[in-house]
XYZ file of C-alpha atoms in Angstrom:
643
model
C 3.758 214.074 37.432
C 5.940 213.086 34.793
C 9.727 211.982 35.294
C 12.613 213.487 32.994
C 14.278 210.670 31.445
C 17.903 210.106 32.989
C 21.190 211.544 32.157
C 24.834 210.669 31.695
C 27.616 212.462 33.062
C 30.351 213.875 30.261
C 33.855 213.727 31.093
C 36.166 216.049 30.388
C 39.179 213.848 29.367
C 41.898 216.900 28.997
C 40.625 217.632 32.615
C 40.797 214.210 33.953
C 44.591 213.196 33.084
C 45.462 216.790 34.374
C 43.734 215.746 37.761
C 45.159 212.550 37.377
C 48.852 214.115 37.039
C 48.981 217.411 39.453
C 47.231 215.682 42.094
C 46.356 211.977 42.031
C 50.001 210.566 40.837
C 53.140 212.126 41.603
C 55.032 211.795 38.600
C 54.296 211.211 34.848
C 56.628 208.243 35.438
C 53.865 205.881 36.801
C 52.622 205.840 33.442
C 55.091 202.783 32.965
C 54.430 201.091 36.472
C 50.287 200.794 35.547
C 51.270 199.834 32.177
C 53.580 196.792 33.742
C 51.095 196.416 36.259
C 48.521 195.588 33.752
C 50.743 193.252 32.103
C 51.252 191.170 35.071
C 47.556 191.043 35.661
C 47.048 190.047 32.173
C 49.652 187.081 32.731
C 48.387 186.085 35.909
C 44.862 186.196 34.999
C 45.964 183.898 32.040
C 47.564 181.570 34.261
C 44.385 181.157 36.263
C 43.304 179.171 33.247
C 46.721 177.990 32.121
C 49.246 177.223 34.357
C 51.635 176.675 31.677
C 50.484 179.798 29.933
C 53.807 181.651 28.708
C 54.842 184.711 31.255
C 56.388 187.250 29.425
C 56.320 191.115 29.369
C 58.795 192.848 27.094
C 59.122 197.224 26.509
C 60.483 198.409 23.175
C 61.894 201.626 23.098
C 62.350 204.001 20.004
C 59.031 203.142 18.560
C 57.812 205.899 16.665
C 58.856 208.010 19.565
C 56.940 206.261 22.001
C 57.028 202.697 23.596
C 55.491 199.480 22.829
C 54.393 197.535 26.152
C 53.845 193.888 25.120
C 52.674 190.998 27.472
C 51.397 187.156 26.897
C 48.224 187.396 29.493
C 44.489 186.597 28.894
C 43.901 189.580 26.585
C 40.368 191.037 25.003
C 37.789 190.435 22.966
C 36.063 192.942 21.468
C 33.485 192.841 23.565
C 35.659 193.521 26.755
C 37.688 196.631 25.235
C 34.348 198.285 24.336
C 33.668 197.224 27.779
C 36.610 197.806 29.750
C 38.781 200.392 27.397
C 35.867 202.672 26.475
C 34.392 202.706 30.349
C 36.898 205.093 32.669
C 37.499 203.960 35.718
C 36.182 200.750 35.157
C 38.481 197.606 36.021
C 39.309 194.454 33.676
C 39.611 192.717 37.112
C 35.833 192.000 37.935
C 33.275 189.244 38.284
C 31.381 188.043 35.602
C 28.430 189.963 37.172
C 29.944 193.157 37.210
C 30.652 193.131 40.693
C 34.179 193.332 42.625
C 35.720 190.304 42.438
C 36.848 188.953 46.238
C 37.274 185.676 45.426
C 41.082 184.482 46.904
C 42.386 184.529 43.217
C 41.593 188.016 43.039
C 44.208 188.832 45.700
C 46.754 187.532 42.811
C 46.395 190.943 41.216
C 48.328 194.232 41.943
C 45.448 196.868 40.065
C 42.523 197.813 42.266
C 41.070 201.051 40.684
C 40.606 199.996 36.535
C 42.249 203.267 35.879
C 45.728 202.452 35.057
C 45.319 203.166 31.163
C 43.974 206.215 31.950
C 46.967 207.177 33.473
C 48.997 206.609 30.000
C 47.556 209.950 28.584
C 49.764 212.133 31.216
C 52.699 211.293 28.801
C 50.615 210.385 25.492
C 48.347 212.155 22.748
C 47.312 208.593 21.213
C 47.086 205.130 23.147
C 47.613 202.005 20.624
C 46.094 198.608 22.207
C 46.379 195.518 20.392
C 45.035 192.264 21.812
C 43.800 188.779 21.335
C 41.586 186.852 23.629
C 43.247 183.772 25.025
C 39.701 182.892 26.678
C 37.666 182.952 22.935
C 40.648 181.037 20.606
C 37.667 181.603 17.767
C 37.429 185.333 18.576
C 39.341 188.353 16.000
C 42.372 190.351 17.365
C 40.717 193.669 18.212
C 42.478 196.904 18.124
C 41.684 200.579 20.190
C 42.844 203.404 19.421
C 42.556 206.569 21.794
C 43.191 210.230 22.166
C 43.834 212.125 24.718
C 40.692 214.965 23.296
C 38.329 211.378 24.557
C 37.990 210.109 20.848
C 38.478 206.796 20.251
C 37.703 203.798 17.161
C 37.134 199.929 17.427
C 38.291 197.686 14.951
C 38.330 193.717 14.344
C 42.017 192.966 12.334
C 41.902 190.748 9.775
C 42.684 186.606 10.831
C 46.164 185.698 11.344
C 47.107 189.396 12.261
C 47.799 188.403 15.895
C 48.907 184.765 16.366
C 49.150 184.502 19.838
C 47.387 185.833 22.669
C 48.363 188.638 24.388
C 47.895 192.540 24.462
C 50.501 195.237 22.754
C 49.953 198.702 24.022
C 51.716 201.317 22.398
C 52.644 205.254 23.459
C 52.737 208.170 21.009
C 54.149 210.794 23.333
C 52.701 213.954 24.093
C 55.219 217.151 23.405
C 55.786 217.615 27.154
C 55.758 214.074 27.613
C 58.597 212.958 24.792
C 61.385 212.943 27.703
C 59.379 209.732 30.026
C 59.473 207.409 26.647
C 63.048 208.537 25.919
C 64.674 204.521 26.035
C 67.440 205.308 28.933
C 64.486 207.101 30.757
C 62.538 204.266 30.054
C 64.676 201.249 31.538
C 65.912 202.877 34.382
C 62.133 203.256 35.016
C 61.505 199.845 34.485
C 64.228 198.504 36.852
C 62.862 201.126 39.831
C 59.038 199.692 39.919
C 59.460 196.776 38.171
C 62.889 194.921 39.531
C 61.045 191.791 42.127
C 58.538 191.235 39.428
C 57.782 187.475 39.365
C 57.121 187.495 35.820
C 60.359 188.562 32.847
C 60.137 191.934 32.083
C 62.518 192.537 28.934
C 63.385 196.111 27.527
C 64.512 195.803 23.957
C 65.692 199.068 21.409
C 65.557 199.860 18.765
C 68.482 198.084 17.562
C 67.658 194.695 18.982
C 69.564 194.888 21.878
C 67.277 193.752 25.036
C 68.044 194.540 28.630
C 66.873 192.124 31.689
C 64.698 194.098 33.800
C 64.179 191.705 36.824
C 66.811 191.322 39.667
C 65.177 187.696 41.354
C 64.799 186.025 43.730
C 64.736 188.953 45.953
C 68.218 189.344 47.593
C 67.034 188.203 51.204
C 65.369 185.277 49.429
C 68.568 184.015 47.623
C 70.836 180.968 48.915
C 74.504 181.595 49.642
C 77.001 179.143 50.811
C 77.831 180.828 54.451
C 76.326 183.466 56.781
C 79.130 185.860 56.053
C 78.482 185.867 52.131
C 75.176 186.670 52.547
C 75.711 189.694 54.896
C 77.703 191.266 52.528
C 75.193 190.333 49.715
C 72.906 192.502 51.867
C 75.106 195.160 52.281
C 75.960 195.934 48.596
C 72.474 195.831 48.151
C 72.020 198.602 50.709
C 74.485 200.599 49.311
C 73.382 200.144 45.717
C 69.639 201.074 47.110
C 69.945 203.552 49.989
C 74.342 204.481 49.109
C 74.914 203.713 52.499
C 76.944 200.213 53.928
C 74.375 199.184 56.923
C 75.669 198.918 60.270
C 73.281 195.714 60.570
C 70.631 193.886 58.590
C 67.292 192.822 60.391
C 65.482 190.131 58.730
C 61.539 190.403 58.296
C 59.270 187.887 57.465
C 55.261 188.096 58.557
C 53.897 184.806 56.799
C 49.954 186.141 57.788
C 50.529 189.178 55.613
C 52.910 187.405 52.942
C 55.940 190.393 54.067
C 59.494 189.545 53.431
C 62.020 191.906 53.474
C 65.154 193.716 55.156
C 65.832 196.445 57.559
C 69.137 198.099 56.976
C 70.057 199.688 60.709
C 71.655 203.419 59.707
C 75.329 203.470 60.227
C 75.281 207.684 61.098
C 73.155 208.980 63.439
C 69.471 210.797 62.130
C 67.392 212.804 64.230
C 64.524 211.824 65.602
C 61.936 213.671 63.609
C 63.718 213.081 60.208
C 61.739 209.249 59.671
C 63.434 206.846 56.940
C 61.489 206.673 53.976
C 61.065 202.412 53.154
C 60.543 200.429 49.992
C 57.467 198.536 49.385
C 56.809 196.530 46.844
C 53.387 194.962 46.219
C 53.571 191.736 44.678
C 56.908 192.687 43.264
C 55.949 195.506 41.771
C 57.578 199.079 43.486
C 54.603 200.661 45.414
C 56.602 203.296 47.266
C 60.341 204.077 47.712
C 59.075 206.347 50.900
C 56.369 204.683 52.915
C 57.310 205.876 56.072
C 54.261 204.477 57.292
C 55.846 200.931 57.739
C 57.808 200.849 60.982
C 57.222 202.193 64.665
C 58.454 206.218 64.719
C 60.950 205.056 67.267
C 62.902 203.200 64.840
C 63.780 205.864 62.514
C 67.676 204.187 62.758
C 66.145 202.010 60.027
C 65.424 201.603 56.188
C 63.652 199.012 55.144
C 62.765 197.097 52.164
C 60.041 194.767 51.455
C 57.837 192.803 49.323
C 54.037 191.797 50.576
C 50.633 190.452 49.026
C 48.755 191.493 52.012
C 49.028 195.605 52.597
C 46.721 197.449 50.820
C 47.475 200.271 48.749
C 46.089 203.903 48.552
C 44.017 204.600 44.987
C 47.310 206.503 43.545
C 49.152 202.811 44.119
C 51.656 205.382 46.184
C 51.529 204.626 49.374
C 49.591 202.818 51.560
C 46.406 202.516 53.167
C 46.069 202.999 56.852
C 44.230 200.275 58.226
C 44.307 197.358 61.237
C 46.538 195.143 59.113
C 49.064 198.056 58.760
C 49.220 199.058 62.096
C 49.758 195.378 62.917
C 52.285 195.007 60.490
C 54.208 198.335 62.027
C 53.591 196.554 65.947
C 55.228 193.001 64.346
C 58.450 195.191 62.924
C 58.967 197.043 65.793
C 58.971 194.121 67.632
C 61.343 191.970 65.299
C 63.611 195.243 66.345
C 63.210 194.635 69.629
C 64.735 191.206 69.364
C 67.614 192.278 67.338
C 68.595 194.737 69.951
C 68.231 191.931 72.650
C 69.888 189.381 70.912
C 72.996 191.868 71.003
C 72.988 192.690 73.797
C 73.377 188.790 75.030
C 75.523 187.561 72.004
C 77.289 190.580 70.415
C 78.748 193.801 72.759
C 80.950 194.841 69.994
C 78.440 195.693 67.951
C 75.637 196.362 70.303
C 78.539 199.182 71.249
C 78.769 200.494 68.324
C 74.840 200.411 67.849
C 74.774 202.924 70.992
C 77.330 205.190 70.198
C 75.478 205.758 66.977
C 71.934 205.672 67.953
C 71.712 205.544 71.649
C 69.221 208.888 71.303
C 66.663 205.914 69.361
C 67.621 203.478 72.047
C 66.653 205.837 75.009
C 63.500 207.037 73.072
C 62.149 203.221 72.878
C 63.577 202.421 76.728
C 61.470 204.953 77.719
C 58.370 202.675 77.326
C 59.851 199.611 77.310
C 60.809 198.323 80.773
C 62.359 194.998 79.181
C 64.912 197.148 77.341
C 65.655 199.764 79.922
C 67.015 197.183 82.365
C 68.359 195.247 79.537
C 70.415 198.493 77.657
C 70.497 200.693 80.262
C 74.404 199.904 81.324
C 75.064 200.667 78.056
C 73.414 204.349 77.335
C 75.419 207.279 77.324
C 74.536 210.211 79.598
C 76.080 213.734 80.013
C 76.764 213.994 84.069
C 79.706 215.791 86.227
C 81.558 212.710 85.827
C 82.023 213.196 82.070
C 80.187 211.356 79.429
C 79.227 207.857 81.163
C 76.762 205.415 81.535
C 73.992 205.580 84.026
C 74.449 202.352 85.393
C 78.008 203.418 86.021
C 77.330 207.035 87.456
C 74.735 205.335 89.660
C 77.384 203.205 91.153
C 79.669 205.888 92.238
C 76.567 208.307 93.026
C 73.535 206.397 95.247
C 71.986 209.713 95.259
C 71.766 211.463 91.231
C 70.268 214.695 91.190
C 69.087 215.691 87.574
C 68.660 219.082 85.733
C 65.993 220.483 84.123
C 67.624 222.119 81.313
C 71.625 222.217 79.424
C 71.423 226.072 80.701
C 71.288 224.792 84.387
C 73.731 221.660 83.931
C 76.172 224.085 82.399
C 75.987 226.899 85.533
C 76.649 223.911 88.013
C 78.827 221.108 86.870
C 81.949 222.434 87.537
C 80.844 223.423 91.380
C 79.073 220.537 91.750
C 81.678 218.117 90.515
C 84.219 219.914 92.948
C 81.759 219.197 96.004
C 81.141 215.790 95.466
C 77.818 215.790 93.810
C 76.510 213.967 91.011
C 74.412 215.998 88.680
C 73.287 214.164 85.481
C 72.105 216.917 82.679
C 68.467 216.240 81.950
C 68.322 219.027 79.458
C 68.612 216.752 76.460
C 64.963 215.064 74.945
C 64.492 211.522 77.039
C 67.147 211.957 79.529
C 65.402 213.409 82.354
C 62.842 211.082 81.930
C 65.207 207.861 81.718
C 67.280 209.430 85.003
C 63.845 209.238 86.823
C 63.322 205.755 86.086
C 66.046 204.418 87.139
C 65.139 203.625 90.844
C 62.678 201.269 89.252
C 65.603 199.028 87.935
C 68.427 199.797 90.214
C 66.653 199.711 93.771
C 68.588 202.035 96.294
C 69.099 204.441 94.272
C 67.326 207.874 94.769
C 66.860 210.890 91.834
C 66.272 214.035 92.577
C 65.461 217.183 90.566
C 68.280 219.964 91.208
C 68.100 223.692 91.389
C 71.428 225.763 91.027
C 70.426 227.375 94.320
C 70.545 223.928 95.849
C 74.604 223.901 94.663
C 74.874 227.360 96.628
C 73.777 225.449 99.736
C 76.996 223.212 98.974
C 79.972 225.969 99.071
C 81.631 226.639 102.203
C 81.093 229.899 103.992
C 83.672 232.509 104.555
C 85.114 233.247 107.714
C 83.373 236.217 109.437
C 86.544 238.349 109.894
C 87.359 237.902 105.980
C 84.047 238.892 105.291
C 83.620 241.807 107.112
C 87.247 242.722 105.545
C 85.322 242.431 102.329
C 82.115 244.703 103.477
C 83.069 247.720 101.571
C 83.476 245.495 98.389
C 80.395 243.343 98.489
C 78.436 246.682 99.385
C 79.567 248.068 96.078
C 79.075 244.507 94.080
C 75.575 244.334 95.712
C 74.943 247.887 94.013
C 76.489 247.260 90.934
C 74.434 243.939 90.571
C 71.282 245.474 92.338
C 70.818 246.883 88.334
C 70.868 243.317 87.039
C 68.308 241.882 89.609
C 70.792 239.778 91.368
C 72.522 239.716 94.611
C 75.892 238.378 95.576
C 77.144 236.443 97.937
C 80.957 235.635 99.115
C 81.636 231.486 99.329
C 84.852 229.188 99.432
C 84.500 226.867 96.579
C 87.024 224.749 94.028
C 87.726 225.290 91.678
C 90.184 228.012 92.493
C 90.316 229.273 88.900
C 86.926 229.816 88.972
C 86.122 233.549 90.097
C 82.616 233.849 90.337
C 79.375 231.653 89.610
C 75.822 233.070 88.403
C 72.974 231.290 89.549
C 69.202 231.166 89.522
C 66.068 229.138 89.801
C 63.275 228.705 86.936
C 61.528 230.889 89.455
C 63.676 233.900 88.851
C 64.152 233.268 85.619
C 60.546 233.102 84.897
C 59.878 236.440 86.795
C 62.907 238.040 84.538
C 61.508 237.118 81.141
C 57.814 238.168 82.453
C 59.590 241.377 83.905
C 61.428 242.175 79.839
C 57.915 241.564 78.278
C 55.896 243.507 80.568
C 58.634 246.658 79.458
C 58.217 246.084 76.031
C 54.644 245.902 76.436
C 51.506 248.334 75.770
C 49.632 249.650 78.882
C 46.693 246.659 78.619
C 49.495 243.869 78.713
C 51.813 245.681 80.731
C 49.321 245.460 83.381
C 47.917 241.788 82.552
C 51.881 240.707 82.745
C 52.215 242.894 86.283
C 49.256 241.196 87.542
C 51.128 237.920 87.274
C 54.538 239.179 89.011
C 55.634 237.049 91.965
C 58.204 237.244 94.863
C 60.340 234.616 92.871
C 64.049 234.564 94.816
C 66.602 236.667 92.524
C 69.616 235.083 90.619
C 72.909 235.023 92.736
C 76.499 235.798 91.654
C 78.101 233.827 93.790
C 81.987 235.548 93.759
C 84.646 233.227 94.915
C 86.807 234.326 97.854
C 89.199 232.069 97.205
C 90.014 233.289 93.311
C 92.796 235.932 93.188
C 91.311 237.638 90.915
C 88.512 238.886 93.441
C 90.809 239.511 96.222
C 92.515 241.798 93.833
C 89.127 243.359 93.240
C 88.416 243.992 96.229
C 91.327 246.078 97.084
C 90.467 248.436 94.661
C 90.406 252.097 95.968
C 89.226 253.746 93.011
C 85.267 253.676 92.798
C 84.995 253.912 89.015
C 87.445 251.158 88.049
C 85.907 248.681 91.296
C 82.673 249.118 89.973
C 83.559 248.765 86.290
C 85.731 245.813 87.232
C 82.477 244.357 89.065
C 80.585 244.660 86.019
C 83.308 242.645 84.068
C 83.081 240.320 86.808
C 79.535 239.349 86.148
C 80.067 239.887 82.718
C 82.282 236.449 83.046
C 79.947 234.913 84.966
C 77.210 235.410 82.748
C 79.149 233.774 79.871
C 80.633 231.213 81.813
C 76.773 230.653 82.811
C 76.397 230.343 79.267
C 72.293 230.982 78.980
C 71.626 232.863 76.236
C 72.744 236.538 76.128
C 70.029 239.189 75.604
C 70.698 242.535 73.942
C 71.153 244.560 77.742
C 74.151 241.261 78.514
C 75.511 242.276 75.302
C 75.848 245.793 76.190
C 77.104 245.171 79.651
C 80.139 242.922 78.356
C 81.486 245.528 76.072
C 80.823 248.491 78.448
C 82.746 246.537 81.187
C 85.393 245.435 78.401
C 86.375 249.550 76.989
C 85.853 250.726 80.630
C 88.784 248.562 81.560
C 90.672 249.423 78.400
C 90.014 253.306 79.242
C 91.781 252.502 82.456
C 94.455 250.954 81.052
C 95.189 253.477 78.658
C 95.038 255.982 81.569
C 97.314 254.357 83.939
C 99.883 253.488 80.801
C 99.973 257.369 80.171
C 100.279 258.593 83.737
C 103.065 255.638 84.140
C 104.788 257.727 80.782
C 105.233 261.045 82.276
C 106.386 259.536 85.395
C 102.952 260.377 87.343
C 101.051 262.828 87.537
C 97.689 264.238 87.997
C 95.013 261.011 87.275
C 91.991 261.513 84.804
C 88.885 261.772 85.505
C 87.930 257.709 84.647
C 91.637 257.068 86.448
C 90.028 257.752 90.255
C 91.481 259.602 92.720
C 95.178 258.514 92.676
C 97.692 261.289 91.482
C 101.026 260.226 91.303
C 101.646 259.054 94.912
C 100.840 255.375 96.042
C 97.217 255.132 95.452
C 97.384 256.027 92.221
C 99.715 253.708 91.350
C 98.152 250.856 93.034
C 94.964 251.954 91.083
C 96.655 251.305 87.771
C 97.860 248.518 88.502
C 94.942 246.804 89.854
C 93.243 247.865 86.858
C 95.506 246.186 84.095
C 95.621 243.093 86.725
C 91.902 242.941 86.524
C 91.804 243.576 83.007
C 94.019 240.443 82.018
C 92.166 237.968 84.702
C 88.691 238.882 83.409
């Protein structure tokens, strides 16, 4: 059986760079970070052999529309460009066998992938390289010349063309790809990736005029003469970065991984799920200006920027790769954090102060699993309770038993009840807060948390005196009707404050049952009977009305059916928003049937009071011109201006 012989693949090069720029890169603007890249690779490589090998990388602009990328590294023979340059994907920076190279020197290089060239053709139709070996002193320049249609010539130039060793690449733009080789476009470019670049990186136009590229030592790495001039050194560096003035600086430095850097602490608050994007350079060169990858999730208060030798990045050079030495990288910052937020605490309040009041929603979200730091901040954390906005550690103090809500809804229906009876009620409705109340017995022994119900409030209030409320039978009877259509009964309590005229409570119970009650309505016969099925015996919300409120007492004097009842529904129309859960289309209705009821009777007692009395209407009740009547009307503007 005979075997065909073997095959090579054909590449589509049009295809390739427009893989290469919709979905491997970004932005056409890398072009210029592989082609620096490259150059510092070439230098360094050089250097290997020569340690006194000039390092020099220079970018002219305005060159026949393009760019001309020059650098003094190792350069090529002829051999290696029909090697290397005529090979995609295959990288100058391997053994002498052909294999990867994993020698410790390798690690010296930025490229991994041999396909930064490549990535030239998303902005040019024709790629110029020029180079001299400085490995083969005997060997010819050699120049390559390729298109983007996957063409491309060899040629040896003539002795003496080239005097020094070195590589020159040079752009010819493509038409959508004139504006990335446009010189501004070009040097701003340069400075982004290329600013911590051990090497000098030059940009020179077309006039002659050259512009320094580099901005080294890093700023971290610098010496200044006291601690205060190099905080501010810091912080114009943040705000020439990131535009903001850092409430803090953090410094980072992880010697096994060769990281040094800064973390700029936020000086506005963020929320939780919107994560700081960090700078990461790689060997100097920009990898990402968003790797929010770097740091712990719980310390999204902080920006950082960096510059290691020992992350690894992801093929695109974008990001970078998920691996054991990242993750231990993100562990070693968080815990540098961790440090900075105890060392305030023991040597700085002011600022540790300041710290919370911005980002005490970070602080509680790392406390949470850090027993260290919930002892350490916890007299420090803000917390919504009925004693205003205090700490815990304070609130504890004053309240040895804390009982906690579930949700703002709840907090909001009992705080000013409870605060009036004496209890202390912490809202747990906010993300961590619950949580944190909970814990607090394990680092303030003696105290004891508790989850409340706004049913256990109700047990609170004082009852009425029996003979007051049988005076008030006849009234309650018609509330408990009026209410009866709402699902909720009342009940007549004592309770401060006085201003307060009624209170709407219920459990998750009833609440539960309520919403399972609206869908099963709305529903079709199958889950109508599914939703039945699940029904319970859940207590029903109370309206609690206030006996002491004169409002109610005025209420409950009311003769005239019609207006009592309409005056009820106002009644728990005010309770509902004072309640303030959110309102659903039948509360909506309620509160402005209650509100032009009321108006109605207004405008009917105004007009009998016009003709000097007279015969009521029908929405006026019973009252003609005699006493009830009049006592009708009034009651009825009284109630109206109360509620």
């Amino acid at each position: 059986m005979s075997t065909e012989p073997g095959h090579t693949f054909q590449v589509d090069l049009r295809g390739l760079v427009d893989l290469l720029s919709h979905h491997l890169y970004s932005s056409p603007k890398v072009y210029l970070r592989e082609l620096m890249q490259n150059a510092v690779d070439a230098i360094t490589a050089r250097r290997q052999l020569d340690a006194s090998a000039p390092a020099q990388i220079r970018i002219r602009t305005g060159v026949n529309g393009g760019i001309q990328v020059e650098d003094s590294g190792i350069g090529l023979t002829e051999a290696d460009v029909h090697t290397f340059l005529a090979t995609i994907g295959r990288s100058s920076k391997r053994a002498e066998d052909g294999g990867l190279d994993l020698s410790a020197a390798r690690q010296d290089f930025i490229g991994q992938f041999g396909i930064g060239l490549l990535a030239c053709f998303v902005v040019a139709d024709e790629i110029t390289v020029v180079s001299r070996s400085a490995r083969d002193s005997n060997a010819p320049a050699v120049e390559w010349r390729g298109r983007s249609d996957g063409t491309y010539q060899i040629r040896a130039l003539p002795s003496g063309t080239v005097a020094e060793p070195g590589t020159t690449v040079t752009l010819i733009p493509r038409a959508d790809g004139s504006e990335w080789l446009e010189p501004n476009r070009v040097l701003r470019l340069a400075r982004h990736f290329g600013s911590l670049l051990r090497y000098d990186v030059e940009i020179v136009d077309r006039f002659g005029d050259v512009s320094k590229v580099n901005d080294t030592p890093a700023v971290w790495d610098r010496q200044y003469g006291s601690p205060l001039a190099r905080r501010e050194a810091l912080a114009g560096y943040a705000k020439s970065t990131f535009d903001f003035t850092p409430l803090d600086t953090i410094d980072l430095d992880l010697p096994l991984v060769g990281l040094k850097g800064v973390a700029f602490v936020l000086p506005t608050p963020v929320h939780p799920t919107k994560r700081s994007g960090h700078r990461v350079h790689l060997k100097g060169m920009l990898l990402s200006d968003s790797a929010q990858e770097l740091v712990p999730d719980w310390a999204f208060f902080v920006s950082c920027v960096v510059d290691t030798t020992g992350l690894r990045p992801t093929a695109s050079r974008e990001a970078l790769y998920e691996d054991e030495t990242l993750s231990a990288v993100r562990d070693a910052i968080g815990e540098r954090i961790r440090e900075w937020l105890v060392g305030l605490a023991a040597s700085d309040l002011t600022l540790l102060r300041r710290f919370i009041d911005v980002h005490h929603l970070a602080v509680k979200a790392l406390a949470r699993y850090d027993d260290r730091l919930l002892a350490l901040l916890l007299p420090w954390l803000p917390f919504e309770t009925t004693d205003g906005n205090v700490s815990l550690d304070e609130f504890a103090r004053a309240h040895p038993v804390v009982l906690v809500t579930q949700s703002v809804e709840e907090f909001r229906q009992v705080a000013p009840i409870a605060a009036s009876a004496g209890l202390g009620v912490v809202n747990g409705g906010y993300v961590y807060d619950r949580e944190l109340v909970h814990r607090l017995p394990e680092v303030r022994p003696g105290v004891t948390v508790a989850d409340l119900d706004p049913e256990t409030v109700s047990a609170h209030l004082d009852t009425v005196d029996p003979a007051a409320e049988l005076a008030a039978a006849a009234f309650l009877a018609r509330a408990r009707a009026v209410c009866d259509k709402f699902d909720t009964d009342v009940a007549l309590r004592s309770f401060q404050p006085v201003g307060v005229p009624a209170m709407l409570v219920d459990n998750r119970e009833a609440r539960h049952e309520r919403r399972r009650a609206e869908l099963s309505a709305d529903a079709d016969e199958l889950w109508a009977g599914i939703l039945g099925s699940l029904g319970s015996s859940a207590p029903r919300a109370q309206l609690i009305v206030n006996h002491l409120n004169p409002l109610i007492r005025k209420i409950a004097d009311i003769p005239d059916a019609a207006l009592s009842e309409t005056a009820i529904e106002a009644l728990y129309g005010q309770a509902l928003l004072l309640s303030r859960r959110p309102l659903r289309p039948a509360d909506h209705a309620l509160l402005n049937r209650s509100f032009i009821g009321l108006l109605e009777f207004a405008a009917a007692a105004a007009g009998t009071n016009a003709t000097g009395g007279g015969t009521g209407n029908g929405n006026g009740g019973n009252g003609g011109g005699g006493p009830a009547g009049g006592t009708a009307a009034d009651t009825a503007s009284d109630a109206r201006g109360d509620v």
